[in-house]
Amino acid sequence: MKNQLEFSQGIKDGLPIAIGYFSVSFSFGILCSSFGLSPYIAGLISLTNVTSAGQFAGLSVIIAKATLLEMILTQLVINSRYALMSLSLSQKLAPGIGTFKRCLIAFANTDEIFAVAMNHAGPVTPIYMAGLEITPILGWSLGAFTGAFANNILPVNIRSALGIALYGMFIAIVVPVAKEKNSVLAVCTLAVLTSVLFAYIPVLQHVSTGFSIIICTVIASVIGAIFFPIPNEEDSENTNGGVA
Amino acid sequence: MSIYIYILTMALTTYLLRMLPLTLFQKPIRSRFVRSFLYYVPYACLTAMTLPAIFSSTSSLLSAVIGFVVAMALALRGKGLVPVAVSACLAVFVAELLTRTML
């Protein structure tokens, strides 16, 4: 009974992500199709990778017929933030979860799923994560498939409008927390400042997007950890808690 | 080279990045500094990915700014993922429609 509740709570939390993913992945499918890849391949890439920026970059590696080493390096750089996120998530999981279940949970530890799992009150269980991950995986795969299918039908202005969907989701995750907690607001402000520096200072523009995101994340989070350490004992305010 | 080899390589690299930290760190981390650092990671990361990239996510800077303002306004009122994302898309769509008819 408790498992059922956990699972349906996961589904409930995952559904908005799934809908958002569908629209973002839709634009990935459009891109795949414009390079001559089939809807089936577009869907397969999304189903097996479940990552936004990594797939867009991976697609350009495929199109360029570059080496596998380049593919590995591209993914390592752009997606190494997932290693940080998985490390965070490892601290949020309920105690006593075995390696096999951790391997399953890891599959779709995306930016949004991670953020929602971390916002979940108390530790998260494998059954909650299963509910949370399943609809976004479906939405992400079907979106790419449908997008590749619809490429030639869709007008440019709709494609342009869909481009902002991913960032709208990010804003919806971060802003309410930053509004509540000054520490998070300070960390986010730092992240914006460093990120803007990387985008507009000529020397720093040579740094790839993947690397600059990692550098900005580490700088802002380290400064946050130095000046605003989270409470040592778990309390109701501490959303990272549950493991202390 | 077969496209399936590319897809497999891409998927495996990304999966290992997600899987290794989750399986290797099964014990709680005691360090208050590390726990604080990990607590701030998602917010810093999502913020750095959004700004300034959001301003080049649509076909004009103006429509992107309008979409951004709409998303911020709704998020500040505590609206959820879908209302914020959909409203931002609609705002971009309408903004581009209006600028095109006015020019």
Coordinates of C-alpha atoms in Angstrom, one line a residue:
Chain A
M1 CA 0.0 0.0 0.0
K2 CA 2.8 2.4 0.9
N3 CA 4.7 1.4 -2.3
Q4 CA 1.6 2.1 -4.3
L5 CA 1.3 5.6 -2.8
E6 CA 5.0 6.2 -3.4
F7 CA 4.7 5.1 -7.0
S8 CA 1.7 7.3 -7.8
Q9 CA 3.3 10.3 -6.1
G10 CA 6.3 9.7 -8.4
I11 CA 4.0 9.6 -11.4
K12 CA 2.3 12.7 -10.3
D13 CA 5.6 14.6 -9.9
G14 CA 6.9 13.2 -13.2
L15 CA 4.0 14.0 -15.4
P16 CA 4.7 17.8 -15.8
I17 CA 8.3 16.9 -16.6
A18 CA 7.1 14.4 -19.3
I19 CA 4.9 17.1 -20.9
G20 CA 7.8 19.6 -20.9
Y21 CA 10.2 16.9 -22.3
F22 CA 7.8 16.1 -25.1
S23 CA 8.1 19.6 -26.5
V24 CA 11.8 19.9 -26.0
S25 CA 12.5 16.5 -27.5
F26 CA 10.1 17.3 -30.3
S27 CA 12.6 20.0 -31.4
F28 CA 15.4 17.4 -31.2
G29 CA 13.4 15.2 -33.5
I30 CA 12.9 18.1 -36.0
L31 CA 16.6 18.6 -36.0
C32 CA 17.3 14.9 -36.6
S33 CA 14.9 14.8 -39.5
S34 CA 16.4 17.9 -41.1
F35 CA 19.8 15.9 -41.1
G36 CA 18.0 13.0 -42.8
L37 CA 17.7 10.7 -39.8
S38 CA 14.6 8.6 -39.5
P39 CA 12.0 9.1 -36.7
Y40 CA 12.9 5.7 -35.4
I41 CA 16.6 6.7 -35.0
A42 CA 15.6 10.0 -33.4
G43 CA 13.4 8.1 -30.9
L44 CA 16.1 5.5 -30.2
I45 CA 18.7 8.3 -29.4
S46 CA 16.3 9.9 -27.0
L47 CA 15.3 6.6 -25.4
T48 CA 18.9 5.4 -24.8
N49 CA 20.4 8.8 -23.8
V50 CA 17.7 10.8 -22.0
T51 CA 19.8 14.0 -22.1
S52 CA 19.1 17.3 -23.8
A53 CA 22.3 19.1 -24.5
G54 CA 24.3 15.9 -24.8
Q55 CA 22.0 14.6 -27.6
F56 CA 22.1 17.9 -29.5
A57 CA 25.9 17.8 -29.4
G58 CA 26.0 14.1 -30.1
L59 CA 23.9 14.6 -33.1
S60 CA 26.5 17.0 -34.5
V61 CA 29.2 14.4 -33.9
I62 CA 27.2 11.8 -35.8
I63 CA 26.5 14.2 -38.7
A64 CA 30.2 15.2 -38.9
K65 CA 31.1 11.4 -39.0
A66 CA 33.6 12.2 -36.3
T67 CA 35.6 9.6 -34.3
L68 CA 34.1 7.7 -31.3
L69 CA 36.7 9.3 -29.1
E70 CA 35.2 12.7 -30.0
M71 CA 31.8 11.3 -29.1
I72 CA 33.0 10.1 -25.7
L73 CA 34.8 13.4 -25.0
T74 CA 31.8 15.5 -26.0
Q75 CA 29.5 13.6 -23.8
L76 CA 32.0 13.6 -20.9
V77 CA 32.3 17.4 -21.0
I78 CA 28.7 18.3 -21.6
N79 CA 27.2 15.6 -19.2
S80 CA 29.8 15.5 -16.4
R81 CA 27.3 17.7 -14.4
Y82 CA 25.3 14.4 -14.1
A83 CA 28.2 13.0 -12.1
L84 CA 27.7 15.8 -9.6
M85 CA 24.0 15.3 -9.6
S86 CA 24.3 11.6 -9.1
L87 CA 26.6 12.3 -6.2
S88 CA 24.0 14.6 -4.7
L89 CA 21.2 12.1 -5.3
S90 CA 23.3 9.3 -3.7
Q91 CA 22.9 11.4 -0.5
K92 CA 19.2 11.8 -0.9
L93 CA 18.3 8.1 -1.4
A94 CA 16.7 6.2 1.4
P95 CA 19.2 4.0 3.3
G96 CA 19.8 0.4 2.3
I97 CA 19.2 0.6 -1.4
G98 CA 21.3 -2.0 -3.2
T99 CA 23.6 -1.6 -6.2
F100 CA 21.1 -3.0 -8.8
K101 CA 18.4 -0.6 -7.9
R102 CA 20.9 2.3 -7.9
C103 CA 21.9 1.3 -11.5
L104 CA 18.3 1.5 -12.6
I105 CA 17.6 4.8 -10.8
A106 CA 20.8 6.3 -12.5
F107 CA 19.4 5.7 -16.0
A108 CA 17.2 8.8 -16.1
N109 CA 18.8 11.1 -13.5
T110 CA 18.2 14.1 -15.7
D111 CA 18.4 17.8 -14.7
E112 CA 14.7 18.0 -14.0
I113 CA 14.2 14.6 -12.5
F114 CA 17.1 15.2 -10.2
A115 CA 15.8 18.6 -9.2
V116 CA 12.3 17.2 -8.4
A117 CA 13.8 14.3 -6.5
M118 CA 15.9 16.7 -4.4
N119 CA 12.9 18.8 -3.6
H120 CA 10.9 15.8 -2.4
A121 CA 10.4 15.9 1.3
G122 CA 12.6 13.3 3.1
P123 CA 14.6 10.5 1.5
V124 CA 13.5 9.1 -1.9
T125 CA 12.8 5.4 -2.5
P126 CA 13.4 3.3 -5.6
I127 CA 9.6 2.9 -6.2
Y128 CA 9.2 6.7 -6.1
M129 CA 12.0 7.2 -8.5
A130 CA 10.5 4.5 -10.8
G131 CA 7.2 6.5 -10.9
L132 CA 9.1 9.8 -11.3
E133 CA 11.3 8.6 -14.2
I134 CA 8.9 6.5 -16.3
T135 CA 6.7 9.1 -17.9
P136 CA 9.5 11.6 -18.7
I137 CA 11.4 8.7 -20.5
L138 CA 8.3 8.0 -22.5
G139 CA 7.6 11.7 -23.2
W140 CA 11.3 12.3 -24.2
S141 CA 11.4 9.3 -26.6
L142 CA 8.0 9.9 -28.2
G143 CA 8.6 13.6 -28.5
A144 CA 11.7 13.0 -30.6
F145 CA 9.9 10.4 -32.7
T146 CA 6.9 12.7 -33.3
G147 CA 9.1 15.7 -34.0
A148 CA 11.1 13.9 -36.7
F149 CA 7.8 12.8 -38.2
A150 CA 6.3 16.3 -38.1
N151 CA 9.4 18.2 -39.3
N152 CA 8.1 19.1 -42.7
I153 CA 4.6 20.1 -41.5
L154 CA 5.5 22.4 -38.7
P155 CA 5.8 26.2 -39.4
V156 CA 9.0 28.0 -38.2
N157 CA 7.2 30.2 -35.6
I158 CA 5.9 27.2 -33.7
R159 CA 9.4 25.6 -33.7
S160 CA 10.9 28.9 -32.4
A161 CA 8.3 29.1 -29.6
L162 CA 9.1 25.5 -28.5
G163 CA 12.8 26.5 -28.2
I164 CA 12.2 28.3 -24.9
A165 CA 10.2 25.4 -23.2
L166 CA 13.3 23.8 -21.6
Y167 CA 14.4 27.0 -20.0
G168 CA 10.8 27.7 -18.8
M169 CA 11.0 24.4 -16.9
F170 CA 14.4 25.3 -15.4
I171 CA 13.0 28.7 -14.2
A172 CA 10.0 27.0 -12.7
I173 CA 12.3 24.8 -10.6
V174 CA 14.8 27.3 -9.4
V175 CA 12.8 30.6 -8.9
P176 CA 10.4 29.4 -6.1
V177 CA 13.3 28.1 -4.0
A178 CA 15.5 31.2 -4.6
K179 CA 12.5 33.3 -3.6
E180 CA 12.2 31.4 -0.3
K181 CA 15.9 31.1 0.6
N182 CA 18.5 33.9 0.4
S183 CA 21.3 31.4 0.3
V184 CA 20.0 29.8 -2.9
L185 CA 19.3 33.3 -4.3
A186 CA 22.9 34.2 -3.7
V187 CA 24.2 31.0 -5.3
C188 CA 22.0 31.5 -8.3
T189 CA 23.1 35.2 -8.7
L190 CA 26.7 34.0 -8.7
A191 CA 25.9 31.3 -11.3
V192 CA 24.3 34.0 -13.5
L193 CA 27.3 36.3 -13.2
T194 CA 29.9 33.6 -14.0
S195 CA 27.8 32.2 -16.8
V196 CA 27.4 35.7 -18.4
L197 CA 31.2 36.2 -18.1
F198 CA 31.8 32.9 -20.0
A199 CA 29.3 34.0 -22.7
Y200 CA 30.6 37.5 -23.3
I201 CA 34.3 37.7 -22.3
P202 CA 36.2 37.0 -25.6
V203 CA 38.9 34.8 -24.0
L204 CA 36.4 32.7 -22.1
Q205 CA 34.1 32.2 -25.2
H206 CA 36.6 29.5 -26.3
V207 CA 35.5 27.4 -23.4
S208 CA 32.9 24.9 -24.5
T209 CA 29.3 25.2 -23.2
G210 CA 29.6 21.9 -21.2
F211 CA 32.8 23.0 -19.5
S212 CA 31.6 26.5 -18.7
I213 CA 28.4 25.1 -17.1
I214 CA 30.5 22.8 -14.8
I215 CA 32.9 25.6 -13.9
C216 CA 30.0 28.0 -13.1
T217 CA 28.3 25.3 -11.1
V218 CA 31.4 24.5 -9.1
I219 CA 32.3 28.1 -8.4
A220 CA 28.8 29.1 -7.3
S221 CA 28.2 26.0 -5.2
V222 CA 31.6 26.1 -3.5
I223 CA 31.1 29.8 -2.5
G224 CA 27.6 28.9 -1.3
A225 CA 28.9 26.0 0.8
I226 CA 31.6 28.3 2.3
F227 CA 29.3 31.2 3.2
F228 CA 26.0 29.5 3.7
P229 CA 26.6 26.0 5.0
I230 CA 23.4 24.0 5.4
P231 CA 22.3 23.1 8.9
N232 CA 24.2 20.1 10.3
E233 CA 21.3 18.3 11.8
E234 CA 18.4 17.4 9.6
D235 CA 15.4 19.6 10.1
S236 CA 12.2 20.2 8.1
E237 CA 13.8 23.2 6.3
N238 CA 16.6 21.1 5.0
T239 CA 15.5 19.6 1.7
N240 CA 18.9 17.9 1.3
G241 CA 18.3 16.0 4.5
G242 CA 17.2 12.5 5.2
V243 CA 20.6 11.0 5.4
A244 CA 22.2 12.9 8.2
Chain B
M1 CA 30.6 3.6 -39.2
S2 CA 27.2 2.4 -38.2
I3 CA 25.0 5.0 -36.5
Y4 CA 24.1 2.4 -33.9
I5 CA 27.8 2.3 -32.7
Y6 CA 27.6 6.1 -32.3
I7 CA 24.4 5.9 -30.3
L8 CA 25.7 3.1 -28.1
T9 CA 28.9 5.0 -27.4
M10 CA 27.0 8.2 -26.6
A11 CA 24.5 6.3 -24.4
L12 CA 27.1 4.4 -22.5
T13 CA 29.3 7.4 -21.7
T14 CA 26.3 9.3 -20.4
Y15 CA 25.0 6.4 -18.4
L16 CA 28.4 5.7 -16.7
L17 CA 28.5 9.4 -15.6
R18 CA 25.1 8.9 -13.9
M19 CA 25.6 5.4 -12.6
L20 CA 29.2 5.4 -11.1
P21 CA 28.7 8.2 -8.4
L22 CA 25.3 6.7 -7.5
T23 CA 26.7 3.2 -6.9
L24 CA 30.1 4.1 -5.5
F25 CA 28.8 6.5 -2.8
Q26 CA 26.4 4.4 -0.8
K27 CA 27.4 5.8 2.6
P28 CA 26.1 9.2 3.7
I29 CA 28.8 11.9 3.3
R30 CA 29.5 13.5 6.7
S31 CA 31.4 16.6 5.6
R32 CA 29.2 19.6 6.1
F33 CA 31.1 21.4 3.4
V34 CA 30.5 18.7 0.8
R35 CA 26.8 18.3 1.8
S36 CA 26.3 22.1 1.4
F37 CA 28.1 22.0 -1.9
L38 CA 25.9 19.2 -3.2
Y39 CA 22.8 21.0 -2.0
Y40 CA 23.6 24.0 -4.1
V41 CA 24.6 22.1 -7.3
P42 CA 21.2 21.7 -8.9
Y43 CA 20.3 25.4 -8.5
A44 CA 23.6 26.7 -9.7
C45 CA 23.7 24.3 -12.6
L46 CA 20.1 25.0 -13.9
T47 CA 20.7 28.7 -13.5
A48 CA 24.0 28.6 -15.4
M49 CA 22.3 26.6 -18.2
T50 CA 19.4 29.1 -18.4
L51 CA 21.2 32.4 -18.4
P52 CA 22.2 33.8 -20.8
A53 CA 21.4 30.8 -23.2
I54 CA 17.6 31.5 -22.9
F55 CA 18.0 34.7 -24.9
S56 CA 19.2 32.9 -28.0
S57 CA 16.7 30.0 -27.7
T58 CA 14.1 31.6 -30.0
S59 CA 14.3 33.3 -33.4
S60 CA 14.6 36.8 -32.0
L61 CA 16.1 38.4 -28.9
L62 CA 12.9 40.4 -28.2
S63 CA 10.6 37.3 -28.2
A64 CA 13.1 35.5 -26.0
V65 CA 13.1 38.4 -23.5
I66 CA 9.3 38.5 -23.4
G67 CA 9.2 34.7 -22.9
F68 CA 11.8 35.0 -20.1
V69 CA 9.8 37.8 -18.3
V70 CA 6.6 35.8 -18.5
A71 CA 8.3 32.7 -17.2
M72 CA 9.9 34.6 -14.3
A73 CA 6.6 36.4 -13.4
L74 CA 4.7 33.1 -13.2
A75 CA 7.5 31.2 -11.4
L76 CA 7.6 34.0 -8.8
R77 CA 3.9 33.4 -8.2
G78 CA 4.8 29.7 -7.6
K79 CA 3.3 28.2 -10.7
G80 CA 4.4 24.7 -11.7
L81 CA 6.6 23.4 -14.5
V82 CA 4.0 23.1 -17.2
P83 CA 2.1 26.4 -16.7
V84 CA 5.5 28.2 -16.7
A85 CA 6.9 26.4 -19.8
V86 CA 3.7 26.6 -21.8
S87 CA 3.1 30.3 -21.0
A88 CA 6.7 31.1 -22.0
C89 CA 6.1 29.3 -25.4
L90 CA 2.8 31.1 -26.0
A91 CA 4.4 34.4 -25.1
V92 CA 7.2 33.8 -27.6
F93 CA 4.7 32.8 -30.2
V94 CA 2.5 35.8 -29.8
A95 CA 5.4 38.2 -29.6
E96 CA 6.8 37.0 -32.9
L97 CA 3.4 37.1 -34.5
L98 CA 2.9 40.7 -33.4
T99 CA 6.4 41.9 -34.4
R100 CA 6.0 40.3 -37.8
T101 CA 2.6 42.0 -38.5
M102 CA 3.9 45.4 -37.2
L103 CA 7.1 45.4 -39.3

